[in-house]
Amino acid sequence: MIFPSFSYFLNKLTANRIPEHWYTWLRYLISTRRFPRLTPPIKLSEKLLFLQMYERHPLRRVFADKLAVRGFIENAGYKNHLPNLYGEYTSFDEIDFNPLPNRYVVKGNHGCGFNFLVPDAKKLDKAILKKECSRWLSLDYYYFRREWYYRKLPRRLIIEEFIEGPNGNPPWDFKIFVANGTPFIITVDADRFSGHKRAVYDIHWNRLPIVYKEAPLEIGIERPSKLDDMLEAATRLSGGLSFVRVDFFVTPDTFYIGEITNLPGGGNLVISPDIWDAKLGEWFGACDTSISTQSLSSTASSLR
């Protein structure tokens, strides 16, 4: 459930006064309590910060839009690995609930965290869902963290298939980090909606002693039988960008593509221990530091 915070309203007031790249730099400084090295960036967190500050590839707008990215994924040949789409709507009142199955997921296409699980439609309180959907549609997600690719996205509600894990709950997320077309780490996110925990693996399925954001998952996880296919899909879906993260759901029979994430945390990751932040920066490879800051002003002008 996403509520506008004080920073959301503050960002709306100051967006025209503080440039996006400086705002992003300040967020990193506050989160990590250190000055980033950007000429050139060395650590993974610094490279993601650099891309968030300076890179403005138009494909990132497609990836930010949970409806538009479905078309990109279909065109890449992965239509059968998408959850079924039951409908798209500009307002809650457009939704016809009669043909919907008993289980589904309602989402806002234009931000993160705009998700409402309906595990049993017979128990759905539509008044609560309407209030939540109305809140999503009232928000420009850009103002949460000043991520340029969210600014002024068309706002829609979408209803998708509820993908079930082995116990009937949502399956765990397998998120593949791809740098310059090459996957290099995988995070496994368990129980995202209750007691969220995370494990980090390399692409050969060796557990890495890395913690970022969520508490570490104590148990070991069996290598997914479709991991090679998922790694290939992540490579193909990276779109030639310097970095993306491709998020998958895994079931006993197949895998589903949940979304393509531009830059986790809006380019603001706190990775520990610090030595692994540097190691992952090596695995990332070269970061193109020739990106011109002229792209900042041209992109900002097109979005006003």
JSON list of N, CA and C in Angstrom, two decimals, residues 18-96:
[
{"chain": "A", "resi": 18, "resn": "ILE", "atom": "N", "xyz": [15.49, 21.97, -7.68]},
{"chain": "A", "resi": 18, "resn": "ILE", "atom": "CA", "xyz": [16.62, 21.07, -7.47]},
{"chain": "A", "resi": 18, "resn": "ILE", "atom": "C", "xyz": [16.69, 20.11, -8.65]},
{"chain": "A", "resi": 19, "resn": "PRO", "atom": "N", "xyz": [17.75, 20.15, -9.45]},
{"chain": "A", "resi": 19, "resn": "PRO", "atom": "CA", "xyz": [17.87, 19.24, -10.59]},
{"chain": "A", "resi": 19, "resn": "PRO", "atom": "C", "xyz": [17.80, 17.78, -10.16]},
{"chain": "A", "resi": 20, "resn": "GLU", "atom": "N", "xyz": [17.24, 16.94, -11.02]},
{"chain": "A", "resi": 20, "resn": "GLU", "atom": "CA", "xyz": [17.08, 15.52, -10.70]},
{"chain": "A", "resi": 20, "resn": "GLU", "atom": "C", "xyz": [18.40, 14.87, -10.30]},
{"chain": "A", "resi": 21, "resn": "HIS", "atom": "N", "xyz": [19.46, 15.15, -11.06]},
{"chain": "A", "resi": 21, "resn": "HIS", "atom": "CA", "xyz": [20.72, 14.44, -10.80]},
{"chain": "A", "resi": 21, "resn": "HIS", "atom": "C", "xyz": [21.31, 14.83, -9.44]},
{"chain": "A", "resi": 22, "resn": "TRP", "atom": "N", "xyz": [21.13, 16.08, -9.02]},
{"chain": "A", "resi": 22, "resn": "TRP", "atom": "CA", "xyz": [21.62, 16.47, -7.70]},
{"chain": "A", "resi": 22, "resn": "TRP", "atom": "C", "xyz": [20.76, 15.87, -6.60]},
{"chain": "A", "resi": 23, "resn": "TYR", "atom": "N", "xyz": [19.47, 15.80, -6.83]},
{"chain": "A", "resi": 23, "resn": "TYR", "atom": "CA", "xyz": [18.57, 15.16, -5.86]},
{"chain": "A", "resi": 23, "resn": "TYR", "atom": "C", "xyz": [18.97, 13.70, -5.66]},
{"chain": "A", "resi": 24, "resn": "THR", "atom": "N", "xyz": [19.23, 13.00, -6.77]},
{"chain": "A", "resi": 24, "resn": "THR", "atom": "CA", "xyz": [19.61, 11.59, -6.71]},
{"chain": "A", "resi": 24, "resn": "THR", "atom": "C", "xyz": [20.94, 11.43, -5.96]},
{"chain": "A", "resi": 25, "resn": "TRP", "atom": "N", "xyz": [21.88, 12.32, -6.23]},
{"chain": "A", "resi": 25, "resn": "TRP", "atom": "CA", "xyz": [23.18, 12.30, -5.54]},
{"chain": "A", "resi": 25, "resn": "TRP", "atom": "C", "xyz": [23.00, 12.49, -4.04]},
{"chain": "A", "resi": 26, "resn": "LEU", "atom": "N", "xyz": [22.15, 13.41, -3.64]},
{"chain": "A", "resi": 26, "resn": "LEU", "atom": "CA", "xyz": [21.91, 13.67, -2.22]},
{"chain": "A", "resi": 26, "resn": "LEU", "atom": "C", "xyz": [21.25, 12.47, -1.54]},
{"chain": "A", "resi": 27, "resn": "ARG", "atom": "N", "xyz": [20.32, 11.80, -2.23]},
{"chain": "A", "resi": 27, "resn": "ARG", "atom": "CA", "xyz": [19.69, 10.60, -1.67]},
{"chain": "A", "resi": 27, "resn": "ARG", "atom": "C", "xyz": [20.75, 9.54, -1.38]},
{"chain": "A", "resi": 28, "resn": "TYR", "atom": "N", "xyz": [21.67, 9.37, -2.31]},
{"chain": "A", "resi": 28, "resn": "TYR", "atom": "CA", "xyz": [22.74, 8.39, -2.12]},
{"chain": "A", "resi": 28, "resn": "TYR", "atom": "C", "xyz": [23.60, 8.76, -0.92]},
{"chain": "A", "resi": 29, "resn": "LEU", "atom": "N", "xyz": [23.98, 10.03, -0.82]},
{"chain": "A", "resi": 29, "resn": "LEU", "atom": "CA", "xyz": [24.82, 10.50, 0.27]},
{"chain": "A", "resi": 29, "resn": "LEU", "atom": "C", "xyz": [24.15, 10.24, 1.62]},
{"chain": "A", "resi": 30, "resn": "ILE", "atom": "N", "xyz": [22.86, 10.52, 1.70]},
{"chain": "A", "resi": 30, "resn": "ILE", "atom": "CA", "xyz": [22.13, 10.33, 2.96]},
{"chain": "A", "resi": 30, "resn": "ILE", "atom": "C", "xyz": [22.00, 8.85, 3.29]},
{"chain": "A", "resi": 31, "resn": "SER", "atom": "N", "xyz": [21.73, 8.01, 2.29]},
{"chain": "A", "resi": 31, "resn": "SER", "atom": "CA", "xyz": [21.51, 6.58, 2.52]},
{"chain": "A", "resi": 31, "resn": "SER", "atom": "C", "xyz": [22.80, 5.85, 2.90]},
{"chain": "A", "resi": 32, "resn": "THR", "atom": "N", "xyz": [23.89, 6.16, 2.19]},
{"chain": "A", "resi": 32, "resn": "THR", "atom": "CA", "xyz": [25.14, 5.43, 2.39]},
{"chain": "A", "resi": 32, "resn": "THR", "atom": "C", "xyz": [26.09, 6.11, 3.36]},
{"chain": "A", "resi": 33, "resn": "ARG", "atom": "N", "xyz": [25.85, 7.41, 3.61]},
{"chain": "A", "resi": 33, "resn": "ARG", "atom": "CA", "xyz": [26.71, 8.22, 4.48]},
{"chain": "A", "resi": 33, "resn": "ARG", "atom": "C", "xyz": [28.14, 8.28, 3.95]},
{"chain": "A", "resi": 34, "resn": "ARG", "atom": "N", "xyz": [28.25, 8.31, 2.64]},
{"chain": "A", "resi": 34, "resn": "ARG", "atom": "CA", "xyz": [29.56, 8.47, 2.02]},
{"chain": "A", "resi": 34, "resn": "ARG", "atom": "C", "xyz": [29.40, 9.20, 0.69]},
{"chain": "A", "resi": 35, "resn": "PHE", "atom": "N", "xyz": [30.47, 9.86, 0.30]},
{"chain": "A", "resi": 35, "resn": "PHE", "atom": "CA", "xyz": [30.47, 10.55, -0.99]},
{"chain": "A", "resi": 35, "resn": "PHE", "atom": "C", "xyz": [30.77, 9.54, -2.09]},
{"chain": "A", "resi": 36, "resn": "PRO", "atom": "N", "xyz": [29.94, 9.49, -3.12]},
{"chain": "A", "resi": 36, "resn": "PRO", "atom": "CA", "xyz": [30.19, 8.52, -4.19]},
{"chain": "A", "resi": 36, "resn": "PRO", "atom": "C", "xyz": [31.33, 8.97, -5.09]},
{"chain": "A", "resi": 37, "resn": "ARG", "atom": "N", "xyz": [32.03, 7.99, -5.62]},
{"chain": "A", "resi": 37, "resn": "ARG", "atom": "CA", "xyz": [33.03, 8.27, -6.65]},
{"chain": "A", "resi": 37, "resn": "ARG", "atom": "C", "xyz": [32.34, 8.05, -8.00]},
{"chain": "A", "resi": 38, "resn": "LEU", "atom": "N", "xyz": [32.35, 9.07, -8.84]},
{"chain": "A", "resi": 38, "resn": "LEU", "atom": "CA", "xyz": [31.64, 8.98, -10.11]},
{"chain": "A", "resi": 38, "resn": "LEU", "atom": "C", "xyz": [32.53, 9.22, -11.32]},
{"chain": "A", "resi": 39, "resn": "THR", "atom": "N", "xyz": [33.83, 9.48, -11.10]},
{"chain": "A", "resi": 39, "resn": "THR", "atom": "CA", "xyz": [34.72, 9.76, -12.24]},
{"chain": "A", "resi": 39, "resn": "THR", "atom": "C", "xyz": [36.00, 8.92, -12.16]},
{"chain": "A", "resi": 40, "resn": "PRO", "atom": "N", "xyz": [35.94, 7.63, -12.49]},
{"chain": "A", "resi": 40, "resn": "PRO", "atom": "CA", "xyz": [34.74, 6.89, -12.87]},
{"chain": "A", "resi": 40, "resn": "PRO", "atom": "C", "xyz": [34.12, 6.20, -11.66]},
{"chain": "A", "resi": 41, "resn": "PRO", "atom": "N", "xyz": [32.88, 5.74, -11.77]},
{"chain": "A", "resi": 41, "resn": "PRO", "atom": "CA", "xyz": [32.29, 4.94, -10.69]},
{"chain": "A", "resi": 41, "resn": "PRO", "atom": "C", "xyz": [32.95, 3.57, -10.63]},
{"chain": "A", "resi": 42, "resn": "ILE", "atom": "N", "xyz": [33.14, 3.06, -9.42]},
{"chain": "A", "resi": 42, "resn": "ILE", "atom": "CA", "xyz": [33.82, 1.78, -9.22]},
{"chain": "A", "resi": 42, "resn": "ILE", "atom": "C", "xyz": [32.86, 0.72, -8.67]},
{"chain": "A", "resi": 43, "resn": "LYS", "atom": "N", "xyz": [32.14, 1.06, -7.61]},
{"chain": "A", "resi": 43, "resn": "LYS", "atom": "CA", "xyz": [31.25, 0.11, -6.96]},
{"chain": "A", "resi": 43, "resn": "LYS", "atom": "C", "xyz": [29.94, -0.02, -7.74]},
{"chain": "A", "resi": 44, "resn": "LEU", "atom": "N", "xyz": [29.23, -1.14, -7.50]},
{"chain": "A", "resi": 44, "resn": "LEU", "atom": "CA", "xyz": [27.94, -1.32, -8.17]},
{"chain": "A", "resi": 44, "resn": "LEU", "atom": "C", "xyz": [27.00, -0.18, -7.82]},
{"chain": "A", "resi": 45, "resn": "SER", "atom": "N", "xyz": [26.92, 0.18, -6.54]},
{"chain": "A", "resi": 45, "resn": "SER", "atom": "CA", "xyz": [26.01, 1.26, -6.13]},
{"chain": "A", "resi": 45, "resn": "SER", "atom": "C", "xyz": [26.37, 2.56, -6.83]},
{"chain": "A", "resi": 46, "resn": "GLU", "atom": "N", "xyz": [27.66, 2.82, -7.04]},
{"chain": "A", "resi": 46, "resn": "GLU", "atom": "CA", "xyz": [28.08, 4.04, -7.72]},
{"chain": "A", "resi": 46, "resn": "GLU", "atom": "C", "xyz": [27.72, 4.01, -9.20]},
{"chain": "A", "resi": 47, "resn": "LYS", "atom": "N", "xyz": [27.83, 2.85, -9.82]},
{"chain": "A", "resi": 47, "resn": "LYS", "atom": "CA", "xyz": [27.50, 2.74, -11.24]},
{"chain": "A", "resi": 47, "resn": "LYS", "atom": "C", "xyz": [26.00, 2.91, -11.47]},
{"chain": "A", "resi": 48, "resn": "LEU", "atom": "N", "xyz": [25.18, 2.33, -10.59]},
{"chain": "A", "resi": 48, "resn": "LEU", "atom": "CA", "xyz": [23.73, 2.53, -10.72]},
{"chain": "A", "resi": 48, "resn": "LEU", "atom": "C", "xyz": [23.37, 3.99, -10.45]},
{"chain": "A", "resi": 49, "resn": "LEU", "atom": "N", "xyz": [24.04, 4.60, -9.47]},
{"chain": "A", "resi": 49, "resn": "LEU", "atom": "CA", "xyz": [23.81, 6.02, -9.21]},
{"chain": "A", "resi": 49, "resn": "LEU", "atom": "C", "xyz": [24.17, 6.85, -10.44]},
{"chain": "A", "resi": 50, "resn": "PHE", "atom": "N", "xyz": [25.31, 6.57, -11.05]},
{"chain": "A", "resi": 50, "resn": "PHE", "atom": "CA", "xyz": [25.73, 7.31, -12.23]},
{"chain": "A", "resi": 50, "resn": "PHE", "atom": "C", "xyz": [24.69, 7.21, -13.34]},
{"chain": "A", "resi": 51, "resn": "LEU", "atom": "N", "xyz": [24.20, 6.00, -13.58]},
{"chain": "A", "resi": 51, "resn": "LEU", "atom": "CA", "xyz": [23.20, 5.81, -14.64]},
{"chain": "A", "resi": 51, "resn": "LEU", "atom": "C", "xyz": [21.91, 6.56, -14.31]},
{"chain": "A", "resi": 52, "resn": "GLN", "atom": "N", "xyz": [21.50, 6.52, -13.04]},
{"chain": "A", "resi": 52, "resn": "GLN", "atom": "CA", "xyz": [20.29, 7.24, -12.66]},
{"chain": "A", "resi": 52, "resn": "GLN", "atom": "C", "xyz": [20.47, 8.74, -12.85]},
{"chain": "A", "resi": 53, "resn": "MET", "atom": "N", "xyz": [21.65, 9.25, -12.59]},
{"chain": "A", "resi": 53, "resn": "MET", "atom": "CA", "xyz": [21.91, 10.68, -12.70]},
{"chain": "A", "resi": 53, "resn": "MET", "atom": "C", "xyz": [22.01, 11.16, -14.14]},
{"chain": "A", "resi": 54, "resn": "TYR", "atom": "N", "xyz": [22.63, 10.35, -15.01]},
{"chain": "A", "resi": 54, "resn": "TYR", "atom": "CA", "xyz": [23.02, 10.88, -16.31]},
{"chain": "A", "resi": 54, "resn": "TYR", "atom": "C", "xyz": [22.44, 10.17, -17.54]},
{"chain": "A", "resi": 55, "resn": "GLU", "atom": "N", "xyz": [22.13, 8.89, -17.44]},
{"chain": "A", "resi": 55, "resn": "GLU", "atom": "CA", "xyz": [21.66, 8.18, -18.63]},
{"chain": "A", "resi": 55, "resn": "GLU", "atom": "C", "xyz": [20.17, 8.43, -18.85]},
{"chain": "A", "resi": 56, "resn": "ARG", "atom": "N", "xyz": [19.78, 8.67, -20.10]},
{"chain": "A", "resi": 56, "resn": "ARG", "atom": "CA", "xyz": [18.39, 8.98, -20.41]},
{"chain": "A", "resi": 56, "resn": "ARG", "atom": "C", "xyz": [17.93, 8.20, -21.66]},
{"chain": "A", "resi": 57, "resn": "HIS", "atom": "N", "xyz": [18.02, 6.90, -21.62]},
{"chain": "A", "resi": 57, "resn": "HIS", "atom": "CA", "xyz": [17.61, 6.07, -22.76]},
{"chain": "A", "resi": 57, "resn": "HIS", "atom": "C", "xyz": [16.08, 6.02, -22.81]},
{"chain": "A", "resi": 58, "resn": "PRO", "atom": "N", "xyz": [15.48, 6.28, -23.97]},
{"chain": "A", "resi": 58, "resn": "PRO", "atom": "CA", "xyz": [14.01, 6.32, -24.05]},
{"chain": "A", "resi": 58, "resn": "PRO", "atom": "C", "xyz": [13.33, 4.99, -23.73]},
{"chain": "A", "resi": 59, "resn": "LEU", "atom": "N", "xyz": [14.04, 3.87, -23.88]},
{"chain": "A", "resi": 59, "resn": "LEU", "atom": "CA", "xyz": [13.44, 2.58, -23.57]},
{"chain": "A", "resi": 59, "resn": "LEU", "atom": "C", "xyz": [13.10, 2.45, -22.09]},
{"chain": "A", "resi": 60, "resn": "ARG", "atom": "N", "xyz": [13.75, 3.24, -21.26]},
{"chain": "A", "resi": 60, "resn": "ARG", "atom": "CA", "xyz": [13.45, 3.17, -19.82]},
{"chain": "A", "resi": 60, "resn": "ARG", "atom": "C", "xyz": [12.02, 3.63, -19.52]},
{"chain": "A", "resi": 61, "resn": "ARG", "atom": "N", "xyz": [11.49, 4.51, -20.34]},
{"chain": "A", "resi": 61, "resn": "ARG", "atom": "CA", "xyz": [10.08, 4.91, -20.17]},
{"chain": "A", "resi": 61, "resn": "ARG", "atom": "C", "xyz": [9.15, 3.73, -20.44]},
{"chain": "A", "resi": 62, "resn": "VAL", "atom": "N", "xyz": [9.50, 2.91, -21.40]},
{"chain": "A", "resi": 62, "resn": "VAL", "atom": "CA", "xyz": [8.71, 1.71, -21.70]},
{"chain": "A", "resi": 62, "resn": "VAL", "atom": "C", "xyz": [8.78, 0.74, -20.54]},
{"chain": "A", "resi": 63, "resn": "PHE", "atom": "N", "xyz": [9.97, 0.52, -20.00]},
{"chain": "A", "resi": 63, "resn": "PHE", "atom": "CA", "xyz": [10.12, -0.42, -18.90]},
{"chain": "A", "resi": 63, "resn": "PHE", "atom": "C", "xyz": [9.41, 0.07, -17.64]},
{"chain": "A", "resi": 64, "resn": "ALA", "atom": "N", "xyz": [9.33, 1.37, -17.44]},
{"chain": "A", "resi": 64, "resn": "ALA", "atom": "CA", "xyz": [8.67, 1.92, -16.25]},
{"chain": "A", "resi": 64, "resn": "ALA", "atom": "C", "xyz": [7.17, 1.72, -16.28]},
{"chain": "A", "resi": 65, "resn": "ASP", "atom": "N", "xyz": [6.59, 1.57, -17.46]},
{"chain": "A", "resi": 65, "resn": "ASP", "atom": "CA", "xyz": [5.15, 1.45, -17.65]},
{"chain": "A", "resi": 65, "resn": "ASP", "atom": "C", "xyz": [4.78, -0.03, -17.70]},
{"chain": "A", "resi": 66, "resn": "LYS", "atom": "N", "xyz": [4.10, -0.53, -16.67]},
{"chain": "A", "resi": 66, "resn": "LYS", "atom": "CA", "xyz": [3.80, -1.95, -16.57]},
{"chain": "A", "resi": 66, "resn": "LYS", "atom": "C", "xyz": [2.85, -2.45, -17.65]},
{"chain": "A", "resi": 67, "resn": "LEU", "atom": "N", "xyz": [2.18, -1.54, -18.33]},
{"chain": "A", "resi": 67, "resn": "LEU", "atom": "CA", "xyz": [1.34, -1.93, -19.46]},
{"chain": "A", "resi": 67, "resn": "LEU", "atom": "C", "xyz": [2.15, -1.93, -20.75]},
{"chain": "A", "resi": 68, "resn": "ALA", "atom": "N", "xyz": [2.91, -0.87, -20.99]},
{"chain": "A", "resi": 68, "resn": "ALA", "atom": "CA", "xyz": [3.70, -0.77, -22.22]},
{"chain": "A", "resi": 68, "resn": "ALA", "atom": "C", "xyz": [4.77, -1.86, -22.29]},
{"chain": "A", "resi": 69, "resn": "VAL", "atom": "N", "xyz": [5.35, -2.23, -21.16]},
{"chain": "A", "resi": 69, "resn": "VAL", "atom": "CA", "xyz": [6.43, -3.21, -21.18]},
{"chain": "A", "resi": 69, "resn": "VAL", "atom": "C", "xyz": [5.92, -4.58, -21.61]},
{"chain": "A", "resi": 70, "resn": "ARG", "atom": "N", "xyz": [4.64, -4.86, -21.43]},
{"chain": "A", "resi": 70, "resn": "ARG", "atom": "CA", "xyz": [4.09, -6.13, -21.89]},
{"chain": "A", "resi": 70, "resn": "ARG", "atom": "C", "xyz": [4.27, -6.26, -23.40]},
{"chain": "A", "resi": 71, "resn": "GLY", "atom": "N", "xyz": [4.05, -5.17, -24.13]},
{"chain": "A", "resi": 71, "resn": "GLY", "atom": "CA", "xyz": [4.24, -5.21, -25.58]},
{"chain": "A", "resi": 71, "resn": "GLY", "atom": "C", "xyz": [5.68, -5.49, -25.95]},
{"chain": "A", "resi": 72, "resn": "PHE", "atom": "N", "xyz": [6.61, -4.88, -25.22]},
{"chain": "A", "resi": 72, "resn": "PHE", "atom": "CA", "xyz": [8.04, -5.12, -25.46]},
{"chain": "A", "resi": 72, "resn": "PHE", "atom": "C", "xyz": [8.38, -6.59, -25.23]},
{"chain": "A", "resi": 73, "resn": "ILE", "atom": "N", "xyz": [7.85, -7.16, -24.15]},
{"chain": "A", "resi": 73, "resn": "ILE", "atom": "CA", "xyz": [8.13, -8.57, -23.82]},
{"chain": "A", "resi": 73, "resn": "ILE", "atom": "C", "xyz": [7.52, -9.50, -24.87]},
{"chain": "A", "resi": 74, "resn": "GLU", "atom": "N", "xyz": [6.31, -9.19, -25.30]},
{"chain": "A", "resi": 74, "resn": "GLU", "atom": "CA", "xyz": [5.67, -9.99, -26.35]},
{"chain": "A", "resi": 74, "resn": "GLU", "atom": "C", "xyz": [6.48, -9.96, -27.63]},
{"chain": "A", "resi": 75, "resn": "ASN", "atom": "N", "xyz": [6.93, -8.78, -28.03]},
{"chain": "A", "resi": 75, "resn": "ASN", "atom": "CA", "xyz": [7.71, -8.63, -29.26]},
{"chain": "A", "resi": 75, "resn": "ASN", "atom": "C", "xyz": [9.04, -9.37, -29.19]},
{"chain": "A", "resi": 76, "resn": "ALA", "atom": "N", "xyz": [9.54, -9.59, -27.98]},
{"chain": "A", "resi": 76, "resn": "ALA", "atom": "CA", "xyz": [10.78, -10.34, -27.81]},
{"chain": "A", "resi": 76, "resn": "ALA", "atom": "C", "xyz": [10.56, -11.85, -27.84]},
{"chain": "A", "resi": 77, "resn": "GLY", "atom": "N", "xyz": [9.29, -12.27, -27.97]},
{"chain": "A", "resi": 77, "resn": "GLY", "atom": "CA", "xyz": [8.99, -13.69, -28.09]},
{"chain": "A", "resi": 77, "resn": "GLY", "atom": "C", "xyz": [8.59, -14.37, -26.80]},
{"chain": "A", "resi": 78, "resn": "TYR", "atom": "N", "xyz": [8.22, -13.59, -25.78]},
{"chain": "A", "resi": 78, "resn": "TYR", "atom": "CA", "xyz": [7.91, -14.18, -24.48]},
{"chain": "A", "resi": 78, "resn": "TYR", "atom": "C", "xyz": [6.46, -13.96, -24.06]},
{"chain": "A", "resi": 79, "resn": "LYS", "atom": "N", "xyz": [5.56, -13.88, -25.01]},
{"chain": "A", "resi": 79, "resn": "LYS", "atom": "CA", "xyz": [4.15, -13.68, -24.69]},
{"chain": "A", "resi": 79, "resn": "LYS", "atom": "C", "xyz": [3.62, -14.77, -23.76]},
{"chain": "A", "resi": 80, "resn": "ASN", "atom": "N", "xyz": [4.04, -16.01, -23.99]},
{"chain": "A", "resi": 80, "resn": "ASN", "atom": "CA", "xyz": [3.55, -17.13, -23.19]},
{"chain": "A", "resi": 80, "resn": "ASN", "atom": "C", "xyz": [4.12, -17.13, -21.77]},
{"chain": "A", "resi": 81, "resn": "HIS", "atom": "N", "xyz": [5.04, -16.22, -21.49]},
{"chain": "A", "resi": 81, "resn": "HIS", "atom": "CA", "xyz": [5.61, -16.13, -20.15]},
{"chain": "A", "resi": 81, "resn": "HIS", "atom": "C", "xyz": [5.15, -14.88, -19.41]},
{"chain": "A", "resi": 82, "resn": "LEU", "atom": "N", "xyz": [4.07, -14.30, -19.88]},
{"chain": "A", "resi": 82, "resn": "LEU", "atom": "CA", "xyz": [3.43, -13.18, -19.19]},
{"chain": "A", "resi": 82, "resn": "LEU", "atom": "C", "xyz": [2.17, -13.66, -18.49]},
{"chain": "A", "resi": 83, "resn": "PRO", "atom": "N", "xyz": [1.86, -13.13, -17.31]},
{"chain": "A", "resi": 83, "resn": "PRO", "atom": "CA", "xyz": [0.55, -13.40, -16.72]},
{"chain": "A", "resi": 83, "resn": "PRO", "atom": "C", "xyz": [-0.55, -12.90, -17.66]},
{"chain": "A", "resi": 84, "resn": "ASN", "atom": "N", "xyz": [-1.66, -13.61, -17.70]},
{"chain": "A", "resi": 84, "resn": "ASN", "atom": "CA", "xyz": [-2.78, -13.17, -18.54]},
{"chain": "A", "resi": 84, "resn": "ASN", "atom": "C", "xyz": [-3.24, -11.78, -18.11]},
{"chain": "A", "resi": 85, "resn": "LEU", "atom": "N", "xyz": [-3.55, -10.95, -19.10]},
{"chain": "A", "resi": 85, "resn": "LEU", "atom": "CA", "xyz": [-4.09, -9.61, -18.84]},
{"chain": "A", "resi": 85, "resn": "LEU", "atom": "C", "xyz": [-5.60, -9.66, -19.02]},
{"chain": "A", "resi": 86, "resn": "TYR", "atom": "N", "xyz": [-6.35, -9.36, -17.96]},
{"chain": "A", "resi": 86, "resn": "TYR", "atom": "CA", "xyz": [-7.80, -9.42, -18.01]},
{"chain": "A", "resi": 86, "resn": "TYR", "atom": "C", "xyz": [-8.44, -8.10, -18.42]},
{"chain": "A", "resi": 87, "resn": "GLY", "atom": "N", "xyz": [-7.72, -6.99, -18.24]},
{"chain": "A", "resi": 87, "resn": "GLY", "atom": "CA", "xyz": [-8.29, -5.71, -18.64]},
{"chain": "A", "resi": 87, "resn": "GLY", "atom": "C", "xyz": [-7.41, -4.55, -18.24]},
{"chain": "A", "resi": 88, "resn": "GLU", "atom": "N", "xyz": [-7.62, -3.42, -18.90]},
{"chain": "A", "resi": 88, "resn": "GLU", "atom": "CA", "xyz": [-6.97, -2.15, -18.55]},
{"chain": "A", "resi": 88, "resn": "GLU", "atom": "C", "xyz": [-8.03, -1.07, -18.48]},
{"chain": "A", "resi": 89, "resn": "TYR", "atom": "N", "xyz": [-7.87, -0.13, -17.56]},
{"chain": "A", "resi": 89, "resn": "TYR", "atom": "CA", "xyz": [-8.94, 0.82, -17.26]},
{"chain": "A", "resi": 89, "resn": "TYR", "atom": "C", "xyz": [-8.34, 2.17, -16.89]},
{"chain": "A", "resi": 90, "resn": "THR", "atom": "N", "xyz": [-9.08, 3.22, -17.18]},
{"chain": "A", "resi": 90, "resn": "THR", "atom": "CA", "xyz": [-8.65, 4.56, -16.78]},
{"chain": "A", "resi": 90, "resn": "THR", "atom": "C", "xyz": [-9.25, 4.97, -15.43]},
{"chain": "A", "resi": 91, "resn": "SER", "atom": "N", "xyz": [-10.24, 4.22, -14.96]},
{"chain": "A", "resi": 91, "resn": "SER", "atom": "CA", "xyz": [-10.82, 4.50, -13.65]},
{"chain": "A", "resi": 91, "resn": "SER", "atom": "C", "xyz": [-11.38, 3.21, -13.07]},
{"chain": "A", "resi": 92, "resn": "PHE", "atom": "N", "xyz": [-11.57, 3.19, -11.77]},
{"chain": "A", "resi": 92, "resn": "PHE", "atom": "CA", "xyz": [-12.11, 2.01, -11.11]},
{"chain": "A", "resi": 92, "resn": "PHE", "atom": "C", "xyz": [-13.51, 1.68, -11.60]},
{"chain": "A", "resi": 93, "resn": "ASP", "atom": "N", "xyz": [-14.31, 2.71, -11.88]},
{"chain": "A", "resi": 93, "resn": "ASP", "atom": "CA", "xyz": [-15.70, 2.49, -12.26]},
{"chain": "A", "resi": 93, "resn": "ASP", "atom": "C", "xyz": [-15.85, 1.79, -13.61]},
{"chain": "A", "resi": 94, "resn": "GLU", "atom": "N", "xyz": [-14.78, 1.74, -14.40]},
{"chain": "A", "resi": 94, "resn": "GLU", "atom": "CA", "xyz": [-14.84, 1.03, -15.68]},
{"chain": "A", "resi": 94, "resn": "GLU", "atom": "C", "xyz": [-14.75, -0.49, -15.53]},
{"chain": "A", "resi": 95, "resn": "ILE", "atom": "N", "xyz": [-14.33, -0.95, -14.37]},
{"chain": "A", "resi": 95, "resn": "ILE", "atom": "CA", "xyz": [-14.08, -2.39, -14.20]},
{"chain": "A", "resi": 95, "resn": "ILE", "atom": "C", "xyz": [-15.39, -3.17, -14.14]},
{"chain": "A", "resi": 96, "resn": "ASP", "atom": "N", "xyz": [-15.50, -4.19, -14.97]},
{"chain": "A", "resi": 96, "resn": "ASP", "atom": "CA", "xyz": [-16.61, -5.14, -14.91]},
{"chain": "A", "resi": 96, "resn": "ASP", "atom": "C", "xyz": [-16.09, -6.38, -14.18]}
]
